[in-house]
Coordinates of C-alpha atoms in Angstrom, one line a residue:
M1 CA 124.7 81.3 -99.4
S2 CA 124.5 84.9 -98.6
E3 CA 123.5 85.8 -102.1
A4 CA 120.7 83.3 -102.1
F5 CA 119.5 84.5 -98.7
H6 CA 119.6 88.1 -100.1
T7 CA 117.5 87.0 -103.1
V8 CA 114.9 85.4 -100.8
I9 CA 114.7 88.5 -98.6
M10 CA 114.3 90.8 -101.6
G11 CA 111.6 88.6 -103.1
L12 CA 109.6 88.7 -99.9
R13 CA 110.0 92.4 -99.7
D14 CA 108.7 92.9 -103.2
F15 CA 105.8 90.5 -102.5
F16 CA 104.7 92.3 -99.3
K17 CA 105.2 95.7 -101.0
D18 CA 103.0 94.7 -104.0
Y19 CA 100.4 93.1 -101.7
F20 CA 100.2 96.2 -99.5
Q21 CA 100.0 98.6 -102.4
G22 CA 97.3 96.4 -104.1
F23 CA 95.4 95.9 -100.9
W24 CA 94.0 99.5 -101.3
D25 CA 93.0 99.1 -104.9
Y26 CA 89.3 99.1 -105.9
E27 CA 88.3 96.4 -108.3
T28 CA 85.1 96.3 -110.3
P29 CA 84.1 94.5 -113.5
K30 CA 83.9 96.5 -116.7
M31 CA 80.6 96.3 -118.5
M32 CA 79.8 96.6 -122.2
V33 CA 76.5 98.2 -123.3
V34 CA 75.4 96.5 -126.5
K35 CA 73.1 98.8 -128.5
N36 CA 71.0 96.0 -130.2
K37 CA 67.2 96.0 -130.1
T38 CA 66.9 92.2 -130.4
L39 CA 69.2 91.6 -127.5
G40 CA 67.5 94.4 -125.6
V41 CA 64.1 92.9 -126.0
I42 CA 65.3 89.5 -124.8
Y43 CA 67.2 91.1 -121.9
R44 CA 64.2 93.2 -120.7
G45 CA 61.8 90.2 -121.2
V46 CA 63.9 88.0 -119.0
Q47 CA 64.1 90.9 -116.4
F48 CA 60.3 91.2 -116.5
L49 CA 59.8 87.5 -115.9
V50 CA 62.3 87.4 -113.0
I51 CA 60.7 90.5 -111.4
T52 CA 57.2 89.1 -111.9
Y53 CA 58.3 85.8 -110.3
F54 CA 59.7 87.6 -107.2
I55 CA 56.8 90.0 -106.8
W56 CA 53.9 87.6 -107.4
Y57 CA 55.2 84.2 -106.2
V58 CA 57.9 85.0 -103.7
F59 CA 56.4 88.0 -102.0
I60 CA 52.7 87.8 -102.6
S61 CA 52.0 84.1 -102.8
Q62 CA 54.7 82.6 -100.5
K63 CA 55.3 85.8 -98.5
A64 CA 59.0 85.0 -98.3
Y65 CA 59.8 88.3 -96.7
Q66 CA 58.1 87.1 -93.5
E67 CA 59.1 84.6 -90.8
S68 CA 56.5 82.0 -90.0
E69 CA 55.5 79.4 -87.4
T70 CA 53.2 76.5 -88.3
H71 CA 53.2 74.2 -85.3
P72 CA 51.2 76.0 -82.5
E73 CA 50.3 74.6 -79.1
S74 CA 46.6 74.2 -78.9
S75 CA 44.0 73.4 -76.2
V76 CA 40.3 72.6 -76.8
Y77 CA 37.5 72.5 -74.3
T78 CA 34.0 71.5 -75.3
C79 CA 30.6 71.5 -73.6
M80 CA 27.1 70.7 -74.9
K81 CA 24.2 72.8 -73.8
G82 CA 20.4 72.5 -74.0
S83 CA 17.5 70.4 -72.8
A84 CA 14.6 68.7 -74.6
V85 CA 11.2 67.1 -73.9
H86 CA 11.2 63.6 -75.2
G87 CA 7.9 61.8 -74.6
D88 CA 7.4 62.0 -70.8
D89 CA 11.1 62.5 -70.1
I90 CA 13.2 65.7 -69.9
L91 CA 16.7 65.1 -71.3
D92 CA 19.6 67.2 -70.2
T93 CA 23.3 67.1 -71.0
V94 CA 23.9 64.1 -68.6
E95 CA 21.5 62.1 -70.7
Y96 CA 22.6 62.9 -74.3
A97 CA 26.2 64.3 -74.2
R98 CA 29.2 62.0 -74.1
P99 CA 31.3 63.2 -72.3
S100 CA 29.3 65.9 -70.7
E101 CA 32.4 68.1 -70.6
G102 CA 35.0 67.0 -73.1
G103 CA 38.1 67.9 -75.0
D104 CA 38.6 67.9 -78.8
V105 CA 35.9 65.2 -79.3
I106 CA 32.3 65.3 -78.1
S107 CA 29.1 63.5 -79.2
T108 CA 25.4 64.1 -78.7
L109 CA 22.7 61.4 -78.6
L110 CA 20.0 61.8 -81.3
R111 CA 18.2 58.4 -81.3
R112 CA 18.2 55.3 -79.0
E113 CA 17.3 51.6 -79.2
F114 CA 16.6 49.8 -75.9
T115 CA 16.8 46.2 -75.1
H116 CA 15.2 45.9 -71.6
N117 CA 15.6 43.3 -68.9
Q118 CA 18.6 41.4 -70.2
K119 CA 20.2 38.8 -67.9
Q120 CA 22.8 36.1 -68.2
G121 CA 21.3 32.9 -69.5
T122 CA 20.6 30.9 -72.6
C123 CA 18.5 31.8 -75.7
A124 CA 18.4 31.3 -79.4
E125 CA 21.1 32.9 -81.7
H126 CA 20.0 35.3 -84.3
F127 CA 19.2 33.7 -87.6
H128 CA 21.4 36.1 -89.6
V129 CA 24.6 34.7 -87.9
A130 CA 26.4 32.3 -90.1
N131 CA 25.6 28.6 -89.5
A132 CA 23.1 29.6 -86.7
N133 CA 20.1 27.9 -88.4
C134 CA 19.6 24.3 -87.5
T135 CA 17.2 21.4 -87.5
T136 CA 18.8 19.1 -85.0
D137 CA 21.3 19.3 -82.1
L138 CA 23.9 17.8 -84.4
D139 CA 24.0 21.1 -86.4
C140 CA 25.2 23.0 -83.3
V141 CA 28.8 22.4 -82.0
E142 CA 29.0 22.8 -78.2
G143 CA 31.5 25.5 -77.1
E144 CA 31.7 27.1 -80.6
A145 CA 31.6 30.9 -80.7
D146 CA 31.1 32.8 -83.9
F147 CA 33.0 36.0 -84.3
D148 CA 29.8 37.8 -85.5
G149 CA 27.5 36.1 -83.1
H150 CA 26.3 36.9 -79.6
G151 CA 27.7 34.2 -77.4
K152 CA 29.0 30.6 -76.9
R153 CA 26.9 27.7 -78.3
T154 CA 25.5 25.1 -75.9
G155 CA 25.1 22.4 -78.5
R156 CA 21.3 22.5 -78.6
C157 CA 19.0 23.4 -81.4
V158 CA 16.0 25.4 -80.1
Q159 CA 13.0 27.3 -81.4
Y160 CA 13.8 30.9 -82.3
Y161 CA 11.6 32.6 -79.7
N162 CA 8.0 32.6 -81.0
H163 CA 8.8 31.7 -84.6
T164 CA 8.5 28.3 -86.2
F165 CA 12.1 27.8 -87.3
K166 CA 15.1 26.9 -85.1
T167 CA 18.6 28.3 -84.4
C168 CA 21.4 27.1 -82.2
E169 CA 21.2 28.0 -78.5
I170 CA 23.9 30.3 -77.1
Q171 CA 24.9 31.4 -73.6
T172 CA 24.8 35.2 -73.4
W173 CA 22.8 38.2 -72.2
C174 CA 19.2 37.3 -73.1
P175 CA 17.1 38.2 -75.0
I176 CA 19.4 39.3 -77.8
E177 CA 19.3 42.8 -79.1
E178 CA 18.2 42.1 -82.6
F179 CA 15.0 40.4 -81.4
A180 CA 14.0 42.5 -78.4
A181 CA 15.3 46.0 -79.2
E182 CA 12.7 48.8 -79.0
R183 CA 13.3 51.9 -81.1
E184 CA 12.3 55.3 -79.9
P185 CA 11.7 58.3 -82.2
P186 CA 14.7 60.7 -82.9
L187 CA 15.5 63.7 -80.7
V188 CA 14.5 66.3 -83.3
E189 CA 14.9 69.1 -80.7
A190 CA 18.6 68.5 -80.7
I191 CA 18.8 70.7 -83.8
N192 CA 18.8 73.7 -81.4
F193 CA 21.4 72.2 -79.0
T194 CA 24.4 74.4 -78.5
V195 CA 28.1 73.3 -78.5
F196 CA 30.5 75.5 -76.7
I197 CA 34.0 75.2 -78.2
R198 CA 36.8 77.1 -76.5
N199 CA 40.1 77.0 -78.3
S200 CA 43.4 78.5 -77.0
I201 CA 46.3 78.6 -79.3
H202 CA 49.9 79.6 -78.6
F203 CA 52.8 80.3 -81.0
P204 CA 55.9 80.1 -78.7
K205 CA 58.3 81.4 -81.4
F206 CA 56.5 84.8 -81.5
K207 CA 55.0 84.6 -78.0
V208 CA 51.5 85.0 -79.4
L209 CA 48.5 83.7 -77.5
R210 CA 45.0 83.8 -78.9
V211 CA 41.6 82.6 -77.8
N212 CA 38.5 82.2 -80.0
A213 CA 36.3 84.0 -77.5
K214 CA 35.6 87.7 -77.4
H215 CA 37.6 89.5 -74.7
V216 CA 35.3 91.2 -72.2
S217 CA 36.9 92.6 -69.1
D218 CA 33.8 92.7 -67.0
G219 CA 33.2 89.2 -65.6
P220 CA 29.3 89.3 -65.3
K221 CA 29.0 91.0 -68.7
K222 CA 31.2 88.3 -70.3
H223 CA 29.1 85.6 -68.7
R224 CA 25.9 87.1 -70.1
Y225 CA 27.5 87.5 -73.5
L226 CA 28.6 83.8 -73.7
K227 CA 25.1 82.6 -72.7
K228 CA 23.3 84.5 -75.4
C229 CA 25.6 84.7 -78.4
H230 CA 25.7 82.4 -81.3
Y231 CA 28.5 82.2 -83.8
H232 CA 28.2 84.1 -87.1
E233 CA 31.0 84.6 -89.5
E234 CA 30.3 88.3 -90.1
S235 CA 28.4 89.6 -87.1
D236 CA 29.9 87.6 -84.3
P237 CA 33.1 85.7 -85.3
Y238 CA 34.4 85.6 -81.6
C239 CA 31.4 83.7 -80.2
P240 CA 32.3 80.1 -79.4
N241 CA 28.7 78.8 -79.3
F242 CA 27.5 76.7 -82.3
R243 CA 24.1 75.3 -82.9
L244 CA 24.0 71.7 -84.0
G245 CA 21.7 72.6 -86.9
Y246 CA 24.2 75.2 -88.1
I247 CA 27.1 72.7 -88.0
A248 CA 25.1 70.1 -90.0
H249 CA 24.0 72.8 -92.5
Q250 CA 27.6 74.0 -93.0
A251 CA 28.7 70.4 -93.5
R252 CA 25.9 70.0 -96.1
E253 CA 24.2 67.3 -94.2
N254 CA 20.5 66.7 -93.6
F255 CA 19.8 66.8 -89.8
S256 CA 16.9 64.3 -90.0
E257 CA 19.2 61.8 -91.8
L258 CA 21.9 62.3 -89.1
C259 CA 19.2 61.5 -86.5
R260 CA 18.5 58.2 -88.2
T261 CA 22.1 57.0 -88.9
G262 CA 24.4 59.3 -86.9
G263 CA 27.6 60.7 -88.3
V264 CA 31.0 62.2 -87.6
I265 CA 31.6 65.8 -88.5
G266 CA 34.9 67.6 -88.4
V267 CA 35.0 71.1 -87.0
F268 CA 38.2 72.7 -88.4
I269 CA 39.6 75.8 -86.7
N270 CA 42.2 77.6 -88.8
W271 CA 44.3 80.5 -87.4
D272 CA 46.1 82.4 -90.1
C273 CA 47.7 85.4 -88.3
N274 CA 49.7 88.2 -89.9
L275 CA 51.4 90.1 -87.1
D276 CA 52.1 93.0 -89.6
L277 CA 48.4 93.8 -89.6
D278 CA 46.0 94.9 -86.9
P279 CA 45.4 92.2 -84.2
S280 CA 41.7 92.1 -85.2
H281 CA 42.8 90.3 -88.4
C282 CA 44.1 87.4 -86.3
K283 CA 40.8 85.5 -85.8
P284 CA 39.7 81.9 -86.2
M285 CA 38.2 80.7 -89.4
Y286 CA 35.8 77.7 -89.1
S287 CA 34.9 75.0 -91.6
F288 CA 32.8 71.9 -91.3
R289 CA 33.0 68.5 -93.1
R290 CA 31.5 65.0 -92.8
L291 CA 34.4 62.6 -91.9
D292 CA 32.8 59.2 -91.7
L293 CA 31.6 57.0 -94.6
R294 CA 28.8 58.5 -96.6
K295 CA 25.2 57.7 -95.8
D296 CA 24.6 55.6 -99.0
L297 CA 26.8 52.8 -97.5
T298 CA 25.4 50.1 -95.2
D299 CA 28.1 50.7 -92.5
S300 CA 27.9 54.5 -92.5
G301 CA 27.0 56.7 -89.6
Y302 CA 28.0 56.8 -86.0
H303 CA 26.6 54.8 -83.0
Y304 CA 27.8 53.3 -79.8
R305 CA 26.4 51.0 -77.0
F306 CA 26.2 51.3 -73.3
A307 CA 24.2 49.6 -70.5
K308 CA 22.5 50.5 -67.3
Y309 CA 22.7 47.8 -64.7
Y310 CA 20.3 47.0 -61.8
S311 CA 19.4 44.1 -59.5
N312 CA 16.1 42.5 -59.0
N313 CA 15.6 39.7 -56.3
G314 CA 19.4 39.2 -56.3
V315 CA 19.6 38.7 -60.1
E316 CA 21.6 41.2 -62.1
Y317 CA 19.8 42.8 -65.1
R318 CA 20.8 45.4 -67.6
T319 CA 19.2 47.7 -70.1
L320 CA 21.3 47.8 -73.3
I321 CA 21.1 51.1 -75.1
K322 CA 22.3 51.5 -78.7
A323 CA 22.7 55.3 -79.3
Y324 CA 22.9 57.1 -82.7
G325 CA 24.3 60.5 -82.6
I326 CA 26.6 63.2 -84.0
R327 CA 30.3 63.1 -83.0
L328 CA 32.2 66.3 -83.4
D329 CA 36.0 66.1 -83.9
I330 CA 37.6 69.5 -83.4
I331 CA 40.8 69.8 -85.5
V332 CA 43.0 72.9 -85.1
H333 CA 45.5 74.3 -87.6
G334 CA 47.4 77.5 -87.3
Q335 CA 50.2 79.6 -88.6
V336 CA 51.6 83.0 -87.8
R337 CA 53.7 85.3 -89.9
C338 CA 55.8 88.4 -89.2
S339 CA 58.1 90.5 -91.4
S340 CA 61.8 89.9 -90.9
S341 CA 64.8 92.1 -91.8
V342 CA 65.9 91.5 -95.3
H343 CA 69.7 91.3 -95.7
S344 CA 71.6 91.0 -98.9
D345 CA 75.1 89.9 -99.3
S346 CA 75.8 92.1 -102.3
Y347 CA 74.1 94.9 -104.2
D348 CA 74.6 94.9 -107.9
L349 CA 72.3 97.9 -108.5
C350 CA 73.8 101.1 -109.8
W351 CA 72.1 104.0 -108.2
D352 CA 74.0 106.8 -109.9
C353 CA 74.7 105.4 -113.3
K354 CA 74.5 108.9 -114.8
N355 CA 77.7 109.9 -113.2
E356 CA 79.8 110.7 -116.2
V357 CA 83.2 109.9 -114.7
Y358 CA 82.0 106.5 -113.4
S359 CA 80.0 105.6 -116.5
E360 CA 82.7 106.4 -118.9
R361 CA 85.1 104.0 -117.2
K362 CA 82.5 101.4 -116.2
F363 CA 80.6 100.9 -119.5
D364 CA 81.6 100.3 -123.1
E365 CA 79.0 100.9 -125.7
V366 CA 78.8 98.7 -128.7
I367 CA 76.4 99.7 -131.5
K368 CA 75.4 97.6 -134.4
E369 CA 76.3 99.8 -137.3
P370 CA 80.0 99.4 -138.4
T371 CA 82.2 102.4 -139.0
E372 CA 85.1 102.9 -141.4
T373 CA 87.7 100.2 -141.7
I374 CA 91.0 100.9 -140.0
R375 CA 94.1 99.9 -142.0
T376 CA 97.0 98.4 -140.0
E377 CA 100.2 96.9 -140.9
L378 CA 99.1 93.5 -139.9
S379 CA 95.5 93.2 -140.9
Y380 CA 92.1 94.9 -141.3
I381 CA 90.3 95.6 -138.0
S382 CA 86.6 96.7 -138.1
S383 CA 85.8 99.0 -135.2
Y384 CA 82.2 98.8 -134.0
G385 CA 82.1 102.2 -132.5
S386 CA 83.5 101.6 -129.1
N387 CA 83.7 104.8 -127.3
H388 CA 86.1 103.3 -124.8
S389 CA 88.4 100.7 -126.3
D390 CA 90.7 98.6 -124.2
L391 CA 93.5 99.7 -126.7
S392 CA 95.5 102.6 -125.4
D393 CA 95.5 105.7 -127.7
G394 CA 98.6 106.2 -129.8
V395 CA 99.8 102.7 -129.5
P396 CA 100.2 101.1 -132.9
L397 CA 99.3 97.5 -133.6

């Protein structure tokens, strides 16, 4: 038993001794340098492709050496400015802007259609509504309401206003819009209306806050600047005032056509900030694009309805207004980048490969041309000119 115990103790001692002595050893792979032009061309070609990939794609295109943030916090405030003479009326922002002070969506009225003096009653349905045309009361079902119609049918077949044909009578606001609407000319002066768009954007990761308006410390001076300036990509990129005509032109739309049908235009604000550069490079870039269906379709454009109510001799009346206009949707995108420390887990580069002592032990050179054949007792071994063989000198095979 004592002999076995002694054997275990000696084994442990030898293990810890070898481990302690080997712990301080330096290990490195030994490399072989092959002097072959074909392999060299392939090797350098692969190196060139890898270096090109990292320089062009990783660093230049993807900017992988930088940290980034692509989900900013954004706030948008809009306001329409301007006034226009329209016939005998003077229109201001209360008349043509919806809402007069808005957020990321604002619209301006360009053309109106009025249906005056509507009141609750019965009148003839429009003849374009399905199954509205009739010859007798039997053709009209009492209480029936068509989804595309204007009201509930009374069951009577009546003359269509001052025309000779008849349609089913309905209970609704009379007279109906299609028959009595009056169309006014478009508000062409709206081409010079100004939209004030203020955008504040915050990147919480980098604690960066930017505003698309020029910073002026003097309050009165800033107020005068914002009243007079108009956005220009080169001369005034920090002015948040945009003419409607400029927006339509940048979206490649005809303003006269927009007055007729209306339309929805997207105002895209893109913040692409590189914190490694001067702060002046962190500025908003604007682009404009038509968002609704194109004007060659029957249901294209943008319009909405609203009514103004009044009372006359105790009877409630309304004026129905169908408004065509431009709706602006402000859409904000943003990203910010900043260089980060580049750490590497290992470095395989040799900075002093000309050190003779290190190189002689690190590298074996293999050349293509064979040297003399070495005769041994066992076989013939062809040496390919290895300057540093793994075989020890003076040890016979």
